[in-house]
mmCIF file of C-alpha atoms in Angstrom:
data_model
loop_
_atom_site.group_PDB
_atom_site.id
_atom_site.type_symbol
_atom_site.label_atom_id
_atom_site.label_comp_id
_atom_site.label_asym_id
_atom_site.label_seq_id
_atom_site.Cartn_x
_atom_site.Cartn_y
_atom_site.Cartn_z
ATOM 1 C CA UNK G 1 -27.241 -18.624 46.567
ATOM 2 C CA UNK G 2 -30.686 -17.801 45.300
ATOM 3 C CA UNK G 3 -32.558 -15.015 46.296
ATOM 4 C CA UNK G 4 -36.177 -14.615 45.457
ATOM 5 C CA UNK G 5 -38.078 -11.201 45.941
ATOM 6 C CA UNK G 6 -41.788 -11.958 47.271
ATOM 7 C CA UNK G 7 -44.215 -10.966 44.031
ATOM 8 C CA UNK G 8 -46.785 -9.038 45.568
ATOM 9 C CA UNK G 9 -50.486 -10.324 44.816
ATOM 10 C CA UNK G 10 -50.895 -7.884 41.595
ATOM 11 C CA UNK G 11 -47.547 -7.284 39.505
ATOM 12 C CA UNK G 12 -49.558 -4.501 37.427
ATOM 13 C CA UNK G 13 -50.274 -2.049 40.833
ATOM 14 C CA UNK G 14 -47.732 0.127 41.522
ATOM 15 C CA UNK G 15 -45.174 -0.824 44.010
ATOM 16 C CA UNK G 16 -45.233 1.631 47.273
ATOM 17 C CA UNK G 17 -41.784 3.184 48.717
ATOM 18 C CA UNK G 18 -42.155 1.074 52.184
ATOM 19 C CA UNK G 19 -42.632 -2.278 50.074
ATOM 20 C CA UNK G 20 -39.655 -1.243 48.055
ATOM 21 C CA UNK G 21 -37.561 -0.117 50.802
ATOM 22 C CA UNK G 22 -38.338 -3.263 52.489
ATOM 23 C CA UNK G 23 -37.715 -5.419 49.888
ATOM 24 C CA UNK G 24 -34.300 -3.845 48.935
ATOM 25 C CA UNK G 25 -32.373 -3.850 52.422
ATOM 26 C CA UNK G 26 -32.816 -7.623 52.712
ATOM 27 C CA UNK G 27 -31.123 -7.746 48.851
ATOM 28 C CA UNK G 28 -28.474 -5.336 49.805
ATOM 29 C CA UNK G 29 -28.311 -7.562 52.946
ATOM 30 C CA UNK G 30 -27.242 -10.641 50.634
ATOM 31 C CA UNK G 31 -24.813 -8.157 48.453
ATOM 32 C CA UNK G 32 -22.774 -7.226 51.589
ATOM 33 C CA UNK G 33 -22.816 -11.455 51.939
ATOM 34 C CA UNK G 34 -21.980 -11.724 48.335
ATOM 35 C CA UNK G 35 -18.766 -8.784 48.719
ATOM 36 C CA UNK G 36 -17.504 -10.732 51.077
ATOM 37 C CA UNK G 37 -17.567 -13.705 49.256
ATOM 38 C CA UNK G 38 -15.938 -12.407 46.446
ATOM 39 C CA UNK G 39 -13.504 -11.001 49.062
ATOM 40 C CA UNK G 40 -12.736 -13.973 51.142
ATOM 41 C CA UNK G 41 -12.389 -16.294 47.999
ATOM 42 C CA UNK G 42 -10.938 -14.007 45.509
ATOM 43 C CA UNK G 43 -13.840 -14.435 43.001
ATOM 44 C CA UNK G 44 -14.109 -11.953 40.141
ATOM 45 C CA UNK G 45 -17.225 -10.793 38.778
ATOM 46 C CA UNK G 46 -17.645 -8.990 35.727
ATOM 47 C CA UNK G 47 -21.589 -7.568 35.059
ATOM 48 C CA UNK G 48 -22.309 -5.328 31.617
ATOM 49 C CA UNK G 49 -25.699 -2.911 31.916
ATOM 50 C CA UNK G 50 -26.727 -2.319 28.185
ATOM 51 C CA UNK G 51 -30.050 -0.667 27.117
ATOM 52 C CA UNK G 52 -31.780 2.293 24.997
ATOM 53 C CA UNK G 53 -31.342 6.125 26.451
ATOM 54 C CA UNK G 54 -33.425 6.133 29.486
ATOM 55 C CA UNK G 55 -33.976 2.756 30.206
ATOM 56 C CA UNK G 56 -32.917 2.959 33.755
ATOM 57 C CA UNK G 57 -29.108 1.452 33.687
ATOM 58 C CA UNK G 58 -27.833 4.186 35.783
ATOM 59 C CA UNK G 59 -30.439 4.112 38.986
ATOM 60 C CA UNK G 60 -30.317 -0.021 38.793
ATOM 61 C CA UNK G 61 -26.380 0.821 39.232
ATOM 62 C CA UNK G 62 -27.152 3.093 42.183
ATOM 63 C CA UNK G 63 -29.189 0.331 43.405
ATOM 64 C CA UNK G 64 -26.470 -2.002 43.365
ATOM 65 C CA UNK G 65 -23.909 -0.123 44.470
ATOM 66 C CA UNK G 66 -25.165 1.790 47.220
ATOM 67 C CA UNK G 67 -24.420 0.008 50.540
ATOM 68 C CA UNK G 68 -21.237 -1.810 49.348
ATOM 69 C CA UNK G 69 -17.981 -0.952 49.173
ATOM 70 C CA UNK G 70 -16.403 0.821 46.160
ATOM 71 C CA UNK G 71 -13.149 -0.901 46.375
ATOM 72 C CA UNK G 72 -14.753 -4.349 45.710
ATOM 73 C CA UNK G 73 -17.371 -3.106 43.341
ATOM 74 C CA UNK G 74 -16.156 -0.531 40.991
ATOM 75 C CA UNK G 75 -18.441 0.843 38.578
ATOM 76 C CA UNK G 76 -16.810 1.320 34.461
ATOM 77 C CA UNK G 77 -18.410 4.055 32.121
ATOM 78 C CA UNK G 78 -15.552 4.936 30.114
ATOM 79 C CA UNK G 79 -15.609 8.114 27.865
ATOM 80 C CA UNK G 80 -15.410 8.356 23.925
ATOM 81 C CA UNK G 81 -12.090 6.332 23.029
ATOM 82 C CA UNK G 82 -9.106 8.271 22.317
ATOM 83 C CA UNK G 83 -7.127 8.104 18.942
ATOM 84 C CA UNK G 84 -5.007 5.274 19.707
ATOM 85 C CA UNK G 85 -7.987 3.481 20.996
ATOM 86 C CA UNK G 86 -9.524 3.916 17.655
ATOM 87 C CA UNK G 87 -6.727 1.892 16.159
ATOM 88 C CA UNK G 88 -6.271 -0.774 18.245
ATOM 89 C CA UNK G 89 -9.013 -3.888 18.429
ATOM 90 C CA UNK G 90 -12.206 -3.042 19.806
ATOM 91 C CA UNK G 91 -12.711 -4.901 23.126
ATOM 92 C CA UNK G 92 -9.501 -3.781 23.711
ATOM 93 C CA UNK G 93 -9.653 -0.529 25.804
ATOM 94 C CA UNK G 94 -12.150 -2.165 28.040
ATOM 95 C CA UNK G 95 -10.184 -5.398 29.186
ATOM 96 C CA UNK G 96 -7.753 -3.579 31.248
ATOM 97 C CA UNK G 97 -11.085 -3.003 33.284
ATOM 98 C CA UNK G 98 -11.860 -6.364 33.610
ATOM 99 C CA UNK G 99 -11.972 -7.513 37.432
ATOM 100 C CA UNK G 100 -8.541 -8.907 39.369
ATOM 101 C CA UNK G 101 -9.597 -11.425 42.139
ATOM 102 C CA UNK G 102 -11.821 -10.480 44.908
ATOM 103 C CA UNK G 103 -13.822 -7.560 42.720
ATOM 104 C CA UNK G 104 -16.953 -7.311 41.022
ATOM 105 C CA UNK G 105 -17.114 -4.642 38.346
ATOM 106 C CA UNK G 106 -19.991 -2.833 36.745
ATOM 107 C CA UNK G 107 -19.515 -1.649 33.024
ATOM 108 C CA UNK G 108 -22.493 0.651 32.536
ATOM 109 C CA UNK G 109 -22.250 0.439 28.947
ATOM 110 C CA UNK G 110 -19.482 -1.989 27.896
ATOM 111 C CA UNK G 111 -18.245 -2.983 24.686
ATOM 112 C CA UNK G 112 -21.323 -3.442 22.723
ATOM 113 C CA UNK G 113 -21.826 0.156 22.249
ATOM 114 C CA UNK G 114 -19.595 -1.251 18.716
ATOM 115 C CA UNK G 115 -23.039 -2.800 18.418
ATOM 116 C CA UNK G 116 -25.669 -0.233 19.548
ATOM 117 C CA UNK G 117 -24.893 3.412 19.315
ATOM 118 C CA UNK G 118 -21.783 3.365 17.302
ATOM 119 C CA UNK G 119 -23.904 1.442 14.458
ATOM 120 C CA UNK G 120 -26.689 3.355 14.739
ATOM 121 C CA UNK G 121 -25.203 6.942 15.154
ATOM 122 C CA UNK G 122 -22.592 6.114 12.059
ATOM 123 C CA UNK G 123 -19.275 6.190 14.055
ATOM 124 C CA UNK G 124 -18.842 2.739 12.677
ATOM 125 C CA UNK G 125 -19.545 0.846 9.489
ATOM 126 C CA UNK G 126 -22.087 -2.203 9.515
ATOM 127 C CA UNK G 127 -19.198 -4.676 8.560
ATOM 128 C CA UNK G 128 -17.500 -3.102 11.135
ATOM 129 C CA UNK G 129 -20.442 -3.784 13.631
ATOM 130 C CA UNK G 130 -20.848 -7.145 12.203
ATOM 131 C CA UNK G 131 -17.311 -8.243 12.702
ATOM 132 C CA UNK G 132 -17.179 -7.635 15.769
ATOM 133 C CA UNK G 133 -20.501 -9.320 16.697
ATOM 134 C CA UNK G 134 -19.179 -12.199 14.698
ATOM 135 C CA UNK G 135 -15.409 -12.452 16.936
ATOM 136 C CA UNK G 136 -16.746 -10.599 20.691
ATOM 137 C CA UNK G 137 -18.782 -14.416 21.466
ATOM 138 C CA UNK G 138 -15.069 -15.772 21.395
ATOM 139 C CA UNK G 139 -14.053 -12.916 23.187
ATOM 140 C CA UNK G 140 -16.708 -13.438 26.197
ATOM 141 C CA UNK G 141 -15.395 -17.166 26.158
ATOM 142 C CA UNK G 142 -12.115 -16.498 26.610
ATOM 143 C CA UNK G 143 -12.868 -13.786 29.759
ATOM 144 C CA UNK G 144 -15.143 -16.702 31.081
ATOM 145 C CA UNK G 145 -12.007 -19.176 30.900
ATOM 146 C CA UNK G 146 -9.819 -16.991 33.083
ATOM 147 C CA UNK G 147 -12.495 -17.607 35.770
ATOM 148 C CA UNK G 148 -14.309 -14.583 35.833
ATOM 149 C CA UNK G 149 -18.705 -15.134 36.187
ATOM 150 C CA UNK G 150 -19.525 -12.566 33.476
ATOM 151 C CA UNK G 151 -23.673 -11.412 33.385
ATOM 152 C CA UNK G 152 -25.360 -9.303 30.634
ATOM 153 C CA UNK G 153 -28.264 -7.293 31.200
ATOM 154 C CA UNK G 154 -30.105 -5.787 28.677
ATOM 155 C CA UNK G 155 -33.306 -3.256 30.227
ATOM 156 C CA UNK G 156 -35.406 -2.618 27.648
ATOM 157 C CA UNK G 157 -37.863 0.251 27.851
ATOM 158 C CA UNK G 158 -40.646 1.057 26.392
ATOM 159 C CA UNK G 159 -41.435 4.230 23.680
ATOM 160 C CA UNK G 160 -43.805 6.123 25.469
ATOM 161 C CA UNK G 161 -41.618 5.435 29.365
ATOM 162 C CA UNK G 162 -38.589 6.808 27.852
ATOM 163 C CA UNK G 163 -40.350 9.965 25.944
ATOM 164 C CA UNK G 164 -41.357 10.706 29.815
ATOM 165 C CA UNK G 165 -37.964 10.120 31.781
ATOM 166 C CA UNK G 166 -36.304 11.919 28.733
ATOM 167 C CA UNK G 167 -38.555 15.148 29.168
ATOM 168 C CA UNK G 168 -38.307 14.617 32.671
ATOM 169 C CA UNK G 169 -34.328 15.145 32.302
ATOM 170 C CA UNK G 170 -35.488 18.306 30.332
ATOM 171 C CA UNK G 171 -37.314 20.044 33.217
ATOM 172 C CA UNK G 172 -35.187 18.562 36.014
ATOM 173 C CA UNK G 173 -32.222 20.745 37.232
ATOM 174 C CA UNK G 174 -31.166 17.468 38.819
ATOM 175 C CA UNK G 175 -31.450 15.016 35.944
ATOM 176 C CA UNK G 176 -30.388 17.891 32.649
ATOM 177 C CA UNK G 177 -26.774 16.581 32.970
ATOM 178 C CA UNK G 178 -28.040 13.149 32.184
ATOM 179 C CA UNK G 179 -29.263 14.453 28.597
ATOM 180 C CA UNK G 180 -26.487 14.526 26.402
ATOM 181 C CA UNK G 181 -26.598 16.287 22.342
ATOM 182 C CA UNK G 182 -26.373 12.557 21.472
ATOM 183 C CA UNK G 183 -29.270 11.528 23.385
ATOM 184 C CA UNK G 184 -31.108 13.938 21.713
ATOM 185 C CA UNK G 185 -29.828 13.015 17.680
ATOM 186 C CA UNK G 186 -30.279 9.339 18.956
ATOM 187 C CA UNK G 187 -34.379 10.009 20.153
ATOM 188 C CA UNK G 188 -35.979 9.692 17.202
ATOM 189 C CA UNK G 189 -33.972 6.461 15.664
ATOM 190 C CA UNK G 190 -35.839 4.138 17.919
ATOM 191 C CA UNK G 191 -36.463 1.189 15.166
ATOM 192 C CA UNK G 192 -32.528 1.738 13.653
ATOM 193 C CA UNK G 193 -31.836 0.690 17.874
ATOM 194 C CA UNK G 194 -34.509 -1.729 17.330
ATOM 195 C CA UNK G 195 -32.743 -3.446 14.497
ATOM 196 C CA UNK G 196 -29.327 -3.076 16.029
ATOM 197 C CA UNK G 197 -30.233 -4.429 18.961
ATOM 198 C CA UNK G 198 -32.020 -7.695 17.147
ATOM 199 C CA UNK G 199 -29.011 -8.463 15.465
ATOM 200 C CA UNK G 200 -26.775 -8.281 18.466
ATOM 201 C CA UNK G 201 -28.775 -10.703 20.595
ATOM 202 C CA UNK G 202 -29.187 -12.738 17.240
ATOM 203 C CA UNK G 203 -25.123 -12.972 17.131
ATOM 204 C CA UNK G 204 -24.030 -12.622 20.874
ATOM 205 C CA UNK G 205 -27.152 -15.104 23.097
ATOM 206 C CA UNK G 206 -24.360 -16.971 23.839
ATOM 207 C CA UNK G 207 -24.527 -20.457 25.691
ATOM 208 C CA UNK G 208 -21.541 -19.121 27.634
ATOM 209 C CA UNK G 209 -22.592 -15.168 27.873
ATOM 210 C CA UNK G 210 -26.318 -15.276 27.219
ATOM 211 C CA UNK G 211 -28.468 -12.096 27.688
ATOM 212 C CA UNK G 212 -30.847 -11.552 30.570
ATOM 213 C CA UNK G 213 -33.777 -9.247 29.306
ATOM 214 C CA UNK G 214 -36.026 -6.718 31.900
ATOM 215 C CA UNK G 215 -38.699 -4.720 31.025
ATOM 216 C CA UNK G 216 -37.694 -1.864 32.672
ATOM 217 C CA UNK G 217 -40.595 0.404 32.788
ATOM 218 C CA UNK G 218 -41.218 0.282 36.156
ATOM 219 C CA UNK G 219 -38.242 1.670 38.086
ATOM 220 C CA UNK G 220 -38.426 -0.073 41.536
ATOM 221 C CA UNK G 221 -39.394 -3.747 40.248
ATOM 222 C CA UNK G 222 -36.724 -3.660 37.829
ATOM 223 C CA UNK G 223 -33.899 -2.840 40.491
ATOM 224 C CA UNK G 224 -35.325 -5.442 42.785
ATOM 225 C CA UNK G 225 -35.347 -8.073 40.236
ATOM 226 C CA UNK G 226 -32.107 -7.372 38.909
ATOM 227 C CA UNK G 227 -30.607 -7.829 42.092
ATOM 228 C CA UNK G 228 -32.264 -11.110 42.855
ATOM 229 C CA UNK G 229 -31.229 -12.438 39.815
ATOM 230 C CA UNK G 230 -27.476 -11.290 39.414
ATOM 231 C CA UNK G 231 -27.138 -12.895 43.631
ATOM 232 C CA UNK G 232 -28.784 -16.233 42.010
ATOM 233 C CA UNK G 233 -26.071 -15.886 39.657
ATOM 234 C CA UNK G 234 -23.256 -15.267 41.672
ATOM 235 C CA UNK G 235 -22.380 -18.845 43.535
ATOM 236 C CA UNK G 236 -21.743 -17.166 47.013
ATOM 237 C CA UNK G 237 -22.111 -18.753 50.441
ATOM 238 C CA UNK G 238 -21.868 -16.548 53.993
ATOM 239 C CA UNK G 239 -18.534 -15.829 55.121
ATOM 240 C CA UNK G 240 -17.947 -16.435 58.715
ATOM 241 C CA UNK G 241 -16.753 -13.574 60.797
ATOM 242 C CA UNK G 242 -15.549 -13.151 64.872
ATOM 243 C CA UNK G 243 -18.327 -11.790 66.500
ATOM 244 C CA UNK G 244 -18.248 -7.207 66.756
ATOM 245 C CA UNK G 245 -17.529 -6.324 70.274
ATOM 246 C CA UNK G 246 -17.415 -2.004 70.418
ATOM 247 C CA UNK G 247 -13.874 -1.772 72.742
ATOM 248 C CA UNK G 248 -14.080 0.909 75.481
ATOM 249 C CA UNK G 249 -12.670 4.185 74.576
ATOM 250 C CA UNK G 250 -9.797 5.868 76.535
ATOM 251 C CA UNK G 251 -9.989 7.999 79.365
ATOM 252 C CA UNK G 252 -9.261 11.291 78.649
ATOM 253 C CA UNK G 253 -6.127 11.740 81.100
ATOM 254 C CA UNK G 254 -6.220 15.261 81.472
ATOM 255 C CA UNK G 255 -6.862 16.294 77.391
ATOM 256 C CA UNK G 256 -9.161 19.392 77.272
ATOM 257 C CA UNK G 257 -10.710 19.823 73.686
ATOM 258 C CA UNK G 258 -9.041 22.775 71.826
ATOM 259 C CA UNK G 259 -11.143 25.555 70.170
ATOM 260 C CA UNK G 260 -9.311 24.518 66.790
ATOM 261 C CA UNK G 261 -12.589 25.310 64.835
ATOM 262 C CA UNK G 262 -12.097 28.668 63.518
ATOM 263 C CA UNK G 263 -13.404 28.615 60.027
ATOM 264 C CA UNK G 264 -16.812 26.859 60.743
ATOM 265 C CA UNK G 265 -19.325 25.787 57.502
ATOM 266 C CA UNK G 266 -22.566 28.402 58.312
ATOM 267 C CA UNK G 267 -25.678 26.596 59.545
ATOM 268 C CA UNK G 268 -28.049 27.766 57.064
ATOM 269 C CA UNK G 269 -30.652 24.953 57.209
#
């Protein structure tokens, strides 16, 4: 089903909360239509979030995620790989992830960090990187043949927008945990990313898996437009449901509320 967020007149001006608030309930509207597609028909849905440091993969995840459940859409960021993982094939650790019927799952970050920070920060070789760009197309078939609708998003962010969200991180209690010692080593290799990320589109634009590209530099167009595009991807259709009626609640039959409350939470605020 396609879903198509209204442009306003002039893309350049900056979107304004009520717009974007508007504009996102009636797309998490059509993902509460889409879980329950997946639900009802036992679809699986596999989406992968790649993207430089700061590009905005983690608050277009939010944005996702937010009003649906987490049983049906279960988000995948899976820590540095242990020793055995080192040794086995590389996809490998992250297929057990993959979705079972009636689940849609979010790898924010997937296996192309082989391709993107492993390359570039030296924790693999080139023909390491290589190879697996070379075998991972045949890979993304295979995971399309078992019937799951896989999506690939690259955001791609500007030099001077991600200078500001990174020293944003810096001076934000809230956001400091985002900024990791290998953010920082990774800052200044923006054209080795550059590179790494040419050749990985140049050996993984698949037919099959192709990547969608978004300019991610402003935060609340991006979100929207991801959205509308992964529902157009997603072949969903309304799921019909008996209509809500709120029961009437029992009489109370004599109970009398017990003063059970002893260690109450202060009401500072």
């Amino acid at each position: 089903m396609d879903t198509v967020v209204e442009k306003p007149a002039e893309a350049s001006d900056k979107m304004s909360r009520k717009t974007y608030e508007r504009e996102l309930y009636k797309l998490h509207a059509e993902l509460v239509k889409m879980q329950e597609w997946v639900k009802a028909t036992g679809a699986k849905v596999c989406v992968l979030f790649e993207g430089r440091d700061g590009a905005g993969k983690g608050g277009t995840i939010k944005a996702i995620t937010e009003r649906v459940s987490p049983r049906v859409f279960r988000v995948i960021a899976l820590p540095p790989p242990s020793d055995r993982e080192k040794s086995q094939m590389y996809a490998q650790r992250y297929l057990p992830h993959l979705p079972a019927g009636g689940e849609v799952v979010i790898f924010d970050r997937s296996w192309y960090n082989r391709a993107g920070v492993e390359r570039v920060m030296g924790f693999c070789s080139n023909k390491q990187a290589r190879k697996f760009l070379e075998t991972i197309s045949g890979v993304e078939q295979a995971i399309i043949d078992s019937g799951i609708i896989l999506v690939k998003y690259w955001l791609e962010v500007s030099p001077e927008e991600q200078t500001r969200r990174i020293e944003q991180r810096i001076s934000d209690p809230r956001k400091v945990w985002k900024l990791s010692p290998m953010d920082l080593k990774s800052y200044n290799r923006w054209y080795d990313y550059s590179r790494a990320r040419d050749e990985m589109f140049a050996m993984s634009d698949s037919e099959w898996a192709p990547w969608h590209v978004i300019q991610s530099d402003d935060k609340k167009r991006t979100r929207l437009n991801i959205i509308a595009h992964l529902l157009s991807q997603v072949p969903y259709e309304p799921v019909e449901r008996e209509p809500i009626k709120l029961p009437k609640r029992q009489k109370p039959k004599g109970y009398i509320e017990a003063d059970y409350a002893r260690h109450r939470v202060p009401e500072v605020f």
